[in-house]
Amino acid sequence: MKADDWRPGATMDALRARAGLMRHIRDFFHARDVLEVETPVLGRAGSSDVHLDSLCLDARTMHGDERFWLQTSPEYHMKRLLAAGSGPIFQLSRVFRDGETGRRHNIEFTLLEWYRPGFALEALIHEVAALIETVLGTTLPQVRFRRYRELFKEHFSVDPLQESPDTLVALRDHAARHAGADTTSWSCDDCCDLLMSLVIEPLLGREGLDVVMDYPASQAALARRRTDHDGAMVAARFEVYLEGIELANGFDELTDADEQQARFEKDNRMRRELGKPPVDADQQLIAALRTGMPQGCGVALGVDRLIMLTLGLEDIDSAMAFGTARC
Amino acid sequence: MASYSTNEFKGGLKVMLDGDPCNIVENEFVKPGKGQAFNRVKLRNLMTGRTWERTFKSGESLEAADVLDIDMEYLYNDGEMWHFMRTDGSFEQFAADKKAVGDTSKWLKEQVVYTITLWNDNPISVTPPNFIELEVIETDPGLKGDTAQGGSKPATLSTGATVRVPLFINQGETLRVDTRTGEYVSRA
C-alpha cells in the first residue's frame, strides 16, 4: 500500500460530476417512462460467457451453504423481469469481473443496463446517442454506422466473415505483426479480437459516435443471429465507440429458450477447452424464456467510462472514489 | 522455475521471452466489448538492451527469469574478464565478459561499487553509479583565470573515458562525472 492510497482516486469535482451524471441518467429514463429496477448483485447463477470470469462466494441460506456469483451484468435477472411483464426497464448496478484491471477496467464497476421491448436495434442506438448527448450536454457531430466486416476490409483487406483457410492465415499474419507474438494456434476470433482492440478501436469515435454492427455470428453472445444484406450470418449486436473508447454493447435479444440452452452448452464446451471451470446454465432464465420474453433490444453502458469521457480523464481510477488499487 | 501469469505482470518483473531474460517495463490490459482479453506488454531484453512490445492473451504465462541485481566492487581486469566482488562480506567474486560490461568499461574504477545483473549466476550487465569521481590524465593546459566564460575541451580520464570539460580544468584534477550522460558535473 502506498502512503496516499487512503485518498479517493477521483477529485471532489469529479465525484460531484459523477453524482450529476447519475441524476441525468435517472431523469432521462423517468422522462421516457422507463422503470428503474434493482436486481441482486449476488445470484445463484453466473455468466457462462467464455471471456468473463465471475467471482464466487459461499453463503449460509435457508438451504444451508450455497454457492453465489457476483453478477458480471444484471442481464439474467432483468430478462426475468421482462418475461414477468415489467415493460421497459433500466438499472444502474454494480457488477464484477475477475481479472479485469487496467486504465479502462476495474474489477467492480457501474453498469447502466436497459431493455426496450418492441424496439429494433436502430431505435435503441438512437436512444443511446440521445442519452450520451444529454449527459455530455453537447450535440454529437454525427452517429456513424460501421459494419464489422467493412472495418476489417478497410484496415487489413480481409473479410473476417469469409470463412476460409486463407482468411485465417491472413488474420493470423496481421495479428502476429501487430502483437509481435506467435499466433499460429490462434482462432479467427482471437485474431479479430486482437486487431479490433489494438488497431481499429483506437481510431473509432473520433468524429462523433461510431456504432459497429453486424459482428461475426461466432461473437453473438446473447444476441440473435441474422443474415446481413450480403447474405452472411451475423450477430444482431452493436458496440458504441467514442474517442477510441468502447462505451456500450447492445443486443437484439435472444428470446428462444432452446437456443439459449444451446448457447449455454456451447459456452461450457469452450470453457472446458480453455481449461476454465464450466458454469451451470441459469435454469431460471431458461424457464423465464419458456414462459415468453417479449422481443426487443437491450444495451449495457459503462458509466465510469462515460465519466472519464465527460471529464477527459485518462484512468478509470480517477472516475471513481476508490478503485481496486485503493479499495 | 516459477512462472508468472499476465495478471501478475508489473514493472520490474523479470521473465523469460524467446530464451532471453527480460525486464517488464509496462503492462496494459485491453479487452474488446465481448471477447478475448489481452495484455499489451513492453519488455526490455536484458541481453541486448532492446525494448520489445508483445501482446499476450490474458491468462497466458511466462517463465520467471532467475535475475538478480547485486552491488559489487570492481577489482581488476585480467586482459579478458572484469572481476567484481560482493560487498555483503561474503567476498564472493564474479567475472564479467566484454558483452556484459559493454560501454560501462570506460567507467570502471577499482573499489567503486557497481550494480551487477546476474542471470542464472552469470553477470549479464554492469551498471555504473550515476555519478563517479575520476582523475584527468590528459587535457590541454588550463587557462588561468578563465573560470566564468563558456568554452570546453576534451579531457581523458583515468578509466579511458573522454569527456568535455571547462577550459580551466587541469591534468591531475579529480572530476565528478554523470555516467548516464557522460557529462562533466563539477570538480570533485
JSON list of N, CA and C in Angstrom, two decimals, chain B residues 39-105:
[
{"chain": "B", "resi": 39, "resn": "ASN", "atom": "N", "xyz": [-3.07, -8.69, -22.85]},
{"chain": "B", "resi": 39, "resn": "ASN", "atom": "CA", "xyz": [-2.15, -7.83, -22.13]},
{"chain": "B", "resi": 39, "resn": "ASN", "atom": "C", "xyz": [-1.08, -7.38, -23.10]},
{"chain": "B", "resi": 40, "resn": "ARG", "atom": "N", "xyz": [-1.01, -6.08, -23.25]},
{"chain": "B", "resi": 40, "resn": "ARG", "atom": "CA", "xyz": [-0.02, -5.49, -24.14]},
{"chain": "B", "resi": 40, "resn": "ARG", "atom": "C", "xyz": [1.18, -5.13, -23.27]},
{"chain": "B", "resi": 41, "resn": "VAL", "atom": "N", "xyz": [2.29, -5.79, -23.52]},
{"chain": "B", "resi": 41, "resn": "VAL", "atom": "CA", "xyz": [3.41, -5.70, -22.60]},
{"chain": "B", "resi": 41, "resn": "VAL", "atom": "C", "xyz": [4.65, -5.12, -23.27]},
{"chain": "B", "resi": 42, "resn": "LYS", "atom": "N", "xyz": [5.29, -4.19, -22.59]},
{"chain": "B", "resi": 42, "resn": "LYS", "atom": "CA", "xyz": [6.58, -3.67, -23.05]},
{"chain": "B", "resi": 42, "resn": "LYS", "atom": "C", "xyz": [7.66, -4.31, -22.20]},
{"chain": "B", "resi": 43, "resn": "LEU", "atom": "N", "xyz": [8.63, -4.93, -22.85]},
{"chain": "B", "resi": 43, "resn": "LEU", "atom": "CA", "xyz": [9.71, -5.59, -22.10]},
{"chain": "B", "resi": 43, "resn": "LEU", "atom": "C", "xyz": [11.06, -5.15, -22.63]},
{"chain": "B", "resi": 44, "resn": "ARG", "atom": "N", "xyz": [12.02, -5.07, -21.73]},
{"chain": "B", "resi": 44, "resn": "ARG", "atom": "CA", "xyz": [13.39, -4.78, -22.16]},
{"chain": "B", "resi": 44, "resn": "ARG", "atom": "C", "xyz": [14.19, -6.07, -22.09]},
{"chain": "B", "resi": 45, "resn": "ASN", "atom": "N", "xyz": [14.76, -6.44, -23.22]},
{"chain": "B", "resi": 45, "resn": "ASN", "atom": "CA", "xyz": [15.61, -7.62, -23.28]},
{"chain": "B", "resi": 45, "resn": "ASN", "atom": "C", "xyz": [16.92, -7.29, -22.55]},
{"chain": "B", "resi": 46, "resn": "LEU", "atom": "N", "xyz": [17.19, -8.02, -21.48]},
{"chain": "B", "resi": 46, "resn": "LEU", "atom": "CA", "xyz": [18.35, -7.68, -20.65]},
{"chain": "B", "resi": 46, "resn": "LEU", "atom": "C", "xyz": [19.67, -8.08, -21.31]},
{"chain": "B", "resi": 47, "resn": "MET", "atom": "N", "xyz": [19.61, -8.95, -22.34]},
{"chain": "B", "resi": 47, "resn": "MET", "atom": "CA", "xyz": [20.83, -9.33, -23.03]},
{"chain": "B", "resi": 47, "resn": "MET", "atom": "C", "xyz": [21.23, -8.29, -24.07]},
{"chain": "B", "resi": 48, "resn": "THR", "atom": "N", "xyz": [20.22, -7.72, -24.76]},
{"chain": "B", "resi": 48, "resn": "THR", "atom": "CA", "xyz": [20.53, -6.80, -25.86]},
{"chain": "B", "resi": 48, "resn": "THR", "atom": "C", "xyz": [20.22, -5.35, -25.50]},
{"chain": "B", "resi": 49, "resn": "GLY", "atom": "N", "xyz": [19.42, -5.15, -24.43]},
{"chain": "B", "resi": 49, "resn": "GLY", "atom": "CA", "xyz": [19.02, -3.79, -24.07]},
{"chain": "B", "resi": 49, "resn": "GLY", "atom": "C", "xyz": [17.87, -3.27, -24.91]},
{"chain": "B", "resi": 50, "resn": "ARG", "atom": "N", "xyz": [17.45, -4.06, -25.90]},
{"chain": "B", "resi": 50, "resn": "ARG", "atom": "CA", "xyz": [16.36, -3.62, -26.79]},
{"chain": "B", "resi": 50, "resn": "ARG", "atom": "C", "xyz": [15.00, -3.76, -26.13]},
{"chain": "B", "resi": 51, "resn": "THR", "atom": "N", "xyz": [14.08, -2.85, -26.49]},
{"chain": "B", "resi": 51, "resn": "THR", "atom": "CA", "xyz": [12.73, -2.92, -25.95]},
{"chain": "B", "resi": 51, "resn": "THR", "atom": "C", "xyz": [11.82, -3.64, -26.93]},
{"chain": "B", "resi": 52, "resn": "TRP", "atom": "N", "xyz": [11.04, -4.58, -26.42]},
{"chain": "B", "resi": 52, "resn": "TRP", "atom": "CA", "xyz": [10.10, -5.35, -27.23]},
{"chain": "B", "resi": 52, "resn": "TRP", "atom": "C", "xyz": [8.69, -5.01, -26.83]},
{"chain": "B", "resi": 53, "resn": "GLU", "atom": "N", "xyz": [7.77, -5.02, -27.79]},
{"chain": "B", "resi": 53, "resn": "GLU", "atom": "CA", "xyz": [6.34, -4.93, -27.47]},
{"chain": "B", "resi": 53, "resn": "GLU", "atom": "C", "xyz": [5.69, -6.23, -27.87]},
{"chain": "B", "resi": 54, "resn": "ARG", "atom": "N", "xyz": [5.08, -6.88, -26.92]},
{"chain": "B", "resi": 54, "resn": "ARG", "atom": "CA", "xyz": [4.42, -8.16, -27.18]},
{"chain": "B", "resi": 54, "resn": "ARG", "atom": "C", "xyz": [3.02, -8.12, -26.61]},
{"chain": "B", "resi": 55, "resn": "THR", "atom": "N", "xyz": [2.10, -8.77, -27.30]},
{"chain": "B", "resi": 55, "resn": "THR", "atom": "CA", "xyz": [0.75, -8.89, -26.77]},
{"chain": "B", "resi": 55, "resn": "THR", "atom": "C", "xyz": [0.49, -10.35, -26.44]},
{"chain": "B", "resi": 56, "resn": "PHE", "atom": "N", "xyz": [-0.04, -10.58, -25.25]},
{"chain": "B", "resi": 56, "resn": "PHE", "atom": "CA", "xyz": [-0.37, -11.94, -24.82]},
{"chain": "B", "resi": 56, "resn": "PHE", "atom": "C", "xyz": [-1.85, -12.03, -24.58]},
{"chain": "B", "resi": 57, "resn": "LYS", "atom": "N", "xyz": [-2.41, -13.24, -24.76]},
{"chain": "B", "resi": 57, "resn": "LYS", "atom": "CA", "xyz": [-3.78, -13.45, -24.33]},
{"chain": "B", "resi": 57, "resn": "LYS", "atom": "C", "xyz": [-3.76, -13.42, -22.81]},
{"chain": "B", "resi": 58, "resn": "SER", "atom": "N", "xyz": [-4.72, -12.75, -22.20]},
{"chain": "B", "resi": 58, "resn": "SER", "atom": "CA", "xyz": [-4.75, -12.70, -20.73]},
{"chain": "B", "resi": 58, "resn": "SER", "atom": "C", "xyz": [-4.85, -14.12, -20.20]},
{"chain": "B", "resi": 59, "resn": "GLY", "atom": "N", "xyz": [-4.08, -14.39, -19.16]},
{"chain": "B", "resi": 59, "resn": "GLY", "atom": "CA", "xyz": [-4.07, -15.73, -18.59]},
{"chain": "B", "resi": 59, "resn": "GLY", "atom": "C", "xyz": [-2.87, -16.54, -19.05]},
{"chain": "B", "resi": 60, "resn": "GLU", "atom": "N", "xyz": [-2.23, -16.13, -20.14]},
{"chain": "B", "resi": 60, "resn": "GLU", "atom": "CA", "xyz": [-1.00, -16.81, -20.55]},
{"chain": "B", "resi": 60, "resn": "GLU", "atom": "C", "xyz": [0.07, -16.52, -19.52]},
{"chain": "B", "resi": 61, "resn": "SER", "atom": "N", "xyz": [1.11, -17.35, -19.49]},
{"chain": "B", "resi": 61, "resn": "SER", "atom": "CA", "xyz": [2.15, -17.07, -18.51]},
{"chain": "B", "resi": 61, "resn": "SER", "atom": "C", "xyz": [3.53, -17.20, -19.11]},
{"chain": "B", "resi": 62, "resn": "LEU", "atom": "N", "xyz": [4.48, -16.56, -18.46]},
{"chain": "B", "resi": 62, "resn": "LEU", "atom": "CA", "xyz": [5.88, -16.63, -18.86]},
{"chain": "B", "resi": 62, "resn": "LEU", "atom": "C", "xyz": [6.69, -17.16, -17.70]},
{"chain": "B", "resi": 63, "resn": "GLU", "atom": "N", "xyz": [7.73, -17.88, -18.04]},
{"chain": "B", "resi": 63, "resn": "GLU", "atom": "CA", "xyz": [8.62, -18.43, -17.03]},
{"chain": "B", "resi": 63, "resn": "GLU", "atom": "C", "xyz": [9.36, -17.27, -16.36]},
{"chain": "B", "resi": 64, "resn": "ALA", "atom": "N", "xyz": [9.54, -17.38, -15.07]},
{"chain": "B", "resi": 64, "resn": "ALA", "atom": "CA", "xyz": [10.30, -16.35, -14.35]},
{"chain": "B", "resi": 64, "resn": "ALA", "atom": "C", "xyz": [11.78, -16.46, -14.75]},
{"chain": "B", "resi": 65, "resn": "ALA", "atom": "N", "xyz": [12.45, -15.34, -14.83]},
{"chain": "B", "resi": 65, "resn": "ALA", "atom": "CA", "xyz": [13.90, -15.36, -15.11]},
{"chain": "B", "resi": 65, "resn": "ALA", "atom": "C", "xyz": [14.63, -15.21, -13.79]},
{"chain": "B", "resi": 66, "resn": "ASP", "atom": "N", "xyz": [15.64, -16.06, -13.60]},
{"chain": "B", "resi": 66, "resn": "ASP", "atom": "CA", "xyz": [16.42, -16.00, -12.37]},
{"chain": "B", "resi": 66, "resn": "ASP", "atom": "C", "xyz": [17.43, -14.87, -12.49]},
{"chain": "B", "resi": 67, "resn": "VAL", "atom": "N", "xyz": [16.93, -13.67, -12.30]},
{"chain": "B", "resi": 67, "resn": "VAL", "atom": "CA", "xyz": [17.74, -12.47, -12.50]},
{"chain": "B", "resi": 67, "resn": "VAL", "atom": "C", "xyz": [17.82, -11.69, -11.19]},
{"chain": "B", "resi": 68, "resn": "LEU", "atom": "N", "xyz": [19.02, -11.30, -10.81]},
{"chain": "B", "resi": 68, "resn": "LEU", "atom": "CA", "xyz": [19.21, -10.54, -9.57]},
{"chain": "B", "resi": 68, "resn": "LEU", "atom": "C", "xyz": [20.13, -9.35, -9.84]},
{"chain": "B", "resi": 69, "resn": "ASP", "atom": "N", "xyz": [19.83, -8.24, -9.21]},
{"chain": "B", "resi": 69, "resn": "ASP", "atom": "CA", "xyz": [20.73, -7.09, -9.27]},
{"chain": "B", "resi": 69, "resn": "ASP", "atom": "C", "xyz": [21.50, -7.05, -7.95]},
{"chain": "B", "resi": 70, "resn": "ILE", "atom": "N", "xyz": [22.82, -7.11, -8.05]},
{"chain": "B", "resi": 70, "resn": "ILE", "atom": "CA", "xyz": [23.63, -7.17, -6.82]},
{"chain": "B", "resi": 70, "resn": "ILE", "atom": "C", "xyz": [24.75, -6.12, -6.86]},
{"chain": "B", "resi": 71, "resn": "ASP", "atom": "N", "xyz": [24.96, -5.47, -5.72]},
{"chain": "B", "resi": 71, "resn": "ASP", "atom": "CA", "xyz": [26.05, -4.49, -5.62]},
{"chain": "B", "resi": 71, "resn": "ASP", "atom": "C", "xyz": [27.39, -5.22, -5.50]},
{"chain": "B", "resi": 72, "resn": "MET", "atom": "N", "xyz": [28.34, -4.82, -6.36]},
{"chain": "B", "resi": 72, "resn": "MET", "atom": "CA", "xyz": [29.68, -5.42, -6.27]},
{"chain": "B", "resi": 72, "resn": "MET", "atom": "C", "xyz": [30.74, -4.37, -6.53]},
{"chain": "B", "resi": 73, "resn": "GLU", "atom": "N", "xyz": [31.88, -4.60, -5.88]},
{"chain": "B", "resi": 73, "resn": "GLU", "atom": "CA", "xyz": [33.02, -3.70, -6.02]},
{"chain": "B", "resi": 73, "resn": "GLU", "atom": "C", "xyz": [33.89, -4.20, -7.18]},
{"chain": "B", "resi": 74, "resn": "TYR", "atom": "N", "xyz": [34.35, -3.26, -8.00]},
{"chain": "B", "resi": 74, "resn": "TYR", "atom": "CA", "xyz": [35.22, -3.65, -9.12]},
{"chain": "B", "resi": 74, "resn": "TYR", "atom": "C", "xyz": [36.63, -3.90, -8.59]},
{"chain": "B", "resi": 75, "resn": "LEU", "atom": "N", "xyz": [37.23, -5.06, -9.01]},
{"chain": "B", "resi": 75, "resn": "LEU", "atom": "CA", "xyz": [38.56, -5.41, -8.53]},
{"chain": "B", "resi": 75, "resn": "LEU", "atom": "C", "xyz": [39.64, -5.13, -9.59]},
{"chain": "B", "resi": 76, "resn": "TYR", "atom": "N", "xyz": [39.59, -5.86, -10.70]},
{"chain": "B", "resi": 76, "resn": "TYR", "atom": "CA", "xyz": [40.65, -5.72, -11.71]},
{"chain": "B", "resi": 76, "resn": "TYR", "atom": "C", "xyz": [40.21, -6.36, -13.01]},
{"chain": "B", "resi": 77, "resn": "ASN", "atom": "N", "xyz": [40.99, -6.09, -14.06]},
{"chain": "B", "resi": 77, "resn": "ASN", "atom": "CA", "xyz": [40.77, -6.69, -15.37]},
{"chain": "B", "resi": 77, "resn": "ASN", "atom": "C", "xyz": [41.96, -7.58, -15.67]},
{"chain": "B", "resi": 78, "resn": "ASP", "atom": "N", "xyz": [41.72, -8.84, -16.10]},
{"chain": "B", "resi": 78, "resn": "ASP", "atom": "CA", "xyz": [42.84, -9.75, -16.35]},
{"chain": "B", "resi": 78, "resn": "ASP", "atom": "C", "xyz": [43.21, -9.80, -17.83]},
{"chain": "B", "resi": 79, "resn": "GLY", "atom": "N", "xyz": [42.74, -8.84, -18.58]},
{"chain": "B", "resi": 79, "resn": "GLY", "atom": "CA", "xyz": [43.04, -8.81, -20.00]},
{"chain": "B", "resi": 79, "resn": "GLY", "atom": "C", "xyz": [41.88, -9.35, -20.83]},
{"chain": "B", "resi": 80, "resn": "GLU", "atom": "N", "xyz": [41.04, -10.17, -20.18]},
{"chain": "B", "resi": 80, "resn": "GLU", "atom": "CA", "xyz": [39.89, -10.73, -20.88]},
{"chain": "B", "resi": 80, "resn": "GLU", "atom": "C", "xyz": [38.60, -10.48, -20.12]},
{"chain": "B", "resi": 81, "resn": "MET", "atom": "N", "xyz": [38.66, -10.74, -18.81]},
{"chain": "B", "resi": 81, "resn": "MET", "atom": "CA", "xyz": [37.47, -10.60, -17.97]},
{"chain": "B", "resi": 81, "resn": "MET", "atom": "C", "xyz": [37.66, -9.50, -16.93]},
{"chain": "B", "resi": 82, "resn": "TRP", "atom": "N", "xyz": [36.49, -8.96, -16.51]},
{"chain": "B", "resi": 82, "resn": "TRP", "atom": "CA", "xyz": [36.49, -7.95, -15.46]},
{"chain": "B", "resi": 82, "resn": "TRP", "atom": "C", "xyz": [35.99, -8.63, -14.18]},
{"chain": "B", "resi": 83, "resn": "HIS", "atom": "N", "xyz": [36.72, -8.46, -13.09]},
{"chain": "B", "resi": 83, "resn": "HIS", "atom": "CA", "xyz": [36.39, -9.17, -11.86]},
{"chain": "B", "resi": 83, "resn": "HIS", "atom": "C", "xyz": [35.77, -8.24, -10.82]},
{"chain": "B", "resi": 84, "resn": "PHE", "atom": "N", "xyz": [34.70, -8.73, -10.20]},
{"chain": "B", "resi": 84, "resn": "PHE", "atom": "CA", "xyz": [33.95, -7.97, -9.20]},
{"chain": "B", "resi": 84, "resn": "PHE", "atom": "C", "xyz": [33.79, -8.82, -7.95]},
{"chain": "B", "resi": 85, "resn": "MET", "atom": "N", "xyz": [33.57, -8.14, -6.80]},
{"chain": "B", "resi": 85, "resn": "MET", "atom": "CA", "xyz": [33.40, -8.85, -5.54]},
{"chain": "B", "resi": 85, "resn": "MET", "atom": "C", "xyz": [32.18, -8.32, -4.80]},
{"chain": "B", "resi": 86, "resn": "ARG", "atom": "N", "xyz": [31.38, -9.22, -4.25]},
{"chain": "B", "resi": 86, "resn": "ARG", "atom": "CA", "xyz": [30.18, -8.82, -3.50]},
{"chain": "B", "resi": 86, "resn": "ARG", "atom": "C", "xyz": [30.59, -7.97, -2.29]},
{"chain": "B", "resi": 87, "resn": "THR", "atom": "N", "xyz": [29.70, -7.06, -1.91]},
{"chain": "B", "resi": 87, "resn": "THR", "atom": "CA", "xyz": [30.01, -6.14, -0.81]},
{"chain": "B", "resi": 87, "resn": "THR", "atom": "C", "xyz": [29.31, -6.58, 0.48]},
{"chain": "B", "resi": 88, "resn": "ASP", "atom": "N", "xyz": [28.72, -7.79, 0.49]},
{"chain": "B", "resi": 88, "resn": "ASP", "atom": "CA", "xyz": [27.95, -8.23, 1.66]},
{"chain": "B", "resi": 88, "resn": "ASP", "atom": "C", "xyz": [28.82, -8.98, 2.68]},
{"chain": "B", "resi": 89, "resn": "GLY", "atom": "N", "xyz": [30.17, -8.91, 2.47]},
{"chain": "B", "resi": 89, "resn": "GLY", "atom": "CA", "xyz": [31.05, -9.58, 3.42]},
{"chain": "B", "resi": 89, "resn": "GLY", "atom": "C", "xyz": [31.35, -11.02, 3.04]},
{"chain": "B", "resi": 90, "resn": "SER", "atom": "N", "xyz": [30.73, -11.52, 1.96]},
{"chain": "B", "resi": 90, "resn": "SER", "atom": "CA", "xyz": [30.97, -12.91, 1.55]},
{"chain": "B", "resi": 90, "resn": "SER", "atom": "C", "xyz": [32.24, -13.05, 0.72]},
{"chain": "B", "resi": 91, "resn": "PHE", "atom": "N", "xyz": [32.75, -11.93, 0.22]},
{"chain": "B", "resi": 91, "resn": "PHE", "atom": "CA", "xyz": [33.95, -11.89, -0.65]},
{"chain": "B", "resi": 91, "resn": "PHE", "atom": "C", "xyz": [33.77, -12.72, -1.92]},
{"chain": "B", "resi": 92, "resn": "GLU", "atom": "N", "xyz": [32.53, -13.09, -2.23]},
{"chain": "B", "resi": 92, "resn": "GLU", "atom": "CA", "xyz": [32.26, -13.90, -3.42]},
{"chain": "B", "resi": 92, "resn": "GLU", "atom": "C", "xyz": [32.59, -13.08, -4.66]},
{"chain": "B", "resi": 93, "resn": "GLN", "atom": "N", "xyz": [33.33, -13.71, -5.59]},
{"chain": "B", "resi": 93, "resn": "GLN", "atom": "CA", "xyz": [33.73, -12.97, -6.79]},
{"chain": "B", "resi": 93, "resn": "GLN", "atom": "C", "xyz": [33.02, -13.47, -8.04]},
{"chain": "B", "resi": 94, "resn": "PHE", "atom": "N", "xyz": [32.81, -12.53, -8.97]},
{"chain": "B", "resi": 94, "resn": "PHE", "atom": "CA", "xyz": [32.20, -12.86, -10.25]},
{"chain": "B", "resi": 94, "resn": "PHE", "atom": "C", "xyz": [33.04, -12.23, -11.36]},
{"chain": "B", "resi": 95, "resn": "ALA", "atom": "N", "xyz": [33.15, -12.95, -12.50]},
{"chain": "B", "resi": 95, "resn": "ALA", "atom": "CA", "xyz": [33.88, -12.40, -13.64]},
{"chain": "B", "resi": 95, "resn": "ALA", "atom": "C", "xyz": [32.90, -12.07, -14.76]},
{"chain": "B", "resi": 96, "resn": "ALA", "atom": "N", "xyz": [32.96, -10.82, -15.25]},
{"chain": "B", "resi": 96, "resn": "ALA", "atom": "CA", "xyz": [32.06, -10.40, -16.32]},
{"chain": "B", "resi": 96, "resn": "ALA", "atom": "C", "xyz": [32.83, -10.31, -17.62]},
{"chain": "B", "resi": 97, "resn": "ASP", "atom": "N", "xyz": [32.21, -10.76, -18.72]},
{"chain": "B", "resi": 97, "resn": "ASP", "atom": "CA", "xyz": [32.89, -10.69, -20.02]},
{"chain": "B", "resi": 97, "resn": "ASP", "atom": "C", "xyz": [32.59, -9.35, -20.70]},
{"chain": "B", "resi": 98, "resn": "LYS", "atom": "N", "xyz": [33.18, -9.19, -21.88]},
{"chain": "B", "resi": 98, "resn": "LYS", "atom": "CA", "xyz": [33.09, -7.94, -22.63]},
{"chain": "B", "resi": 98, "resn": "LYS", "atom": "C", "xyz": [31.63, -7.58, -22.96]},
{"chain": "B", "resi": 99, "resn": "LYS", "atom": "N", "xyz": [30.84, -8.63, -23.28]},
{"chain": "B", "resi": 99, "resn": "LYS", "atom": "CA", "xyz": [29.45, -8.40, -23.65]},
{"chain": "B", "resi": 99, "resn": "LYS", "atom": "C", "xyz": [28.67, -7.83, -22.46]},
{"chain": "B", "resi": 100, "resn": "ALA", "atom": "N", "xyz": [28.94, -8.37, -21.26]},
{"chain": "B", "resi": 100, "resn": "ALA", "atom": "CA", "xyz": [28.22, -7.93, -20.07]},
{"chain": "B", "resi": 100, "resn": "ALA", "atom": "C", "xyz": [28.65, -6.51, -19.67]},
{"chain": "B", "resi": 101, "resn": "VAL", "atom": "N", "xyz": [29.93, -6.24, -19.79]},
{"chain": "B", "resi": 101, "resn": "VAL", "atom": "CA", "xyz": [30.46, -4.94, -19.34]},
{"chain": "B", "resi": 101, "resn": "VAL", "atom": "C", "xyz": [30.10, -3.85, -20.34]},
{"chain": "B", "resi": 102, "resn": "GLY", "atom": "N", "xyz": [30.22, -4.16, -21.63]},
{"chain": "B", "resi": 102, "resn": "GLY", "atom": "CA", "xyz": [29.82, -3.21, -22.67]},
{"chain": "B", "resi": 102, "resn": "GLY", "atom": "C", "xyz": [30.46, -1.85, -22.49]},
{"chain": "B", "resi": 103, "resn": "ASP", "atom": "N", "xyz": [29.65, -0.80, -22.68]},
{"chain": "B", "resi": 103, "resn": "ASP", "atom": "CA", "xyz": [30.14, 0.58, -22.60]},
{"chain": "B", "resi": 103, "resn": "ASP", "atom": "C", "xyz": [30.57, 0.98, -21.19]},
{"chain": "B", "resi": 104, "resn": "THR", "atom": "N", "xyz": [30.16, 0.19, -20.20]},
{"chain": "B", "resi": 104, "resn": "THR", "atom": "CA", "xyz": [30.49, 0.55, -18.82]},
{"chain": "B", "resi": 104, "resn": "THR", "atom": "C", "xyz": [32.00, 0.45, -18.57]},
{"chain": "B", "resi": 105, "resn": "SER", "atom": "N", "xyz": [32.74, -0.27, -19.48]},
{"chain": "B", "resi": 105, "resn": "SER", "atom": "CA", "xyz": [34.19, -0.44, -19.26]},
{"chain": "B", "resi": 105, "resn": "SER", "atom": "C", "xyz": [34.90, 0.90, -19.08]}
]
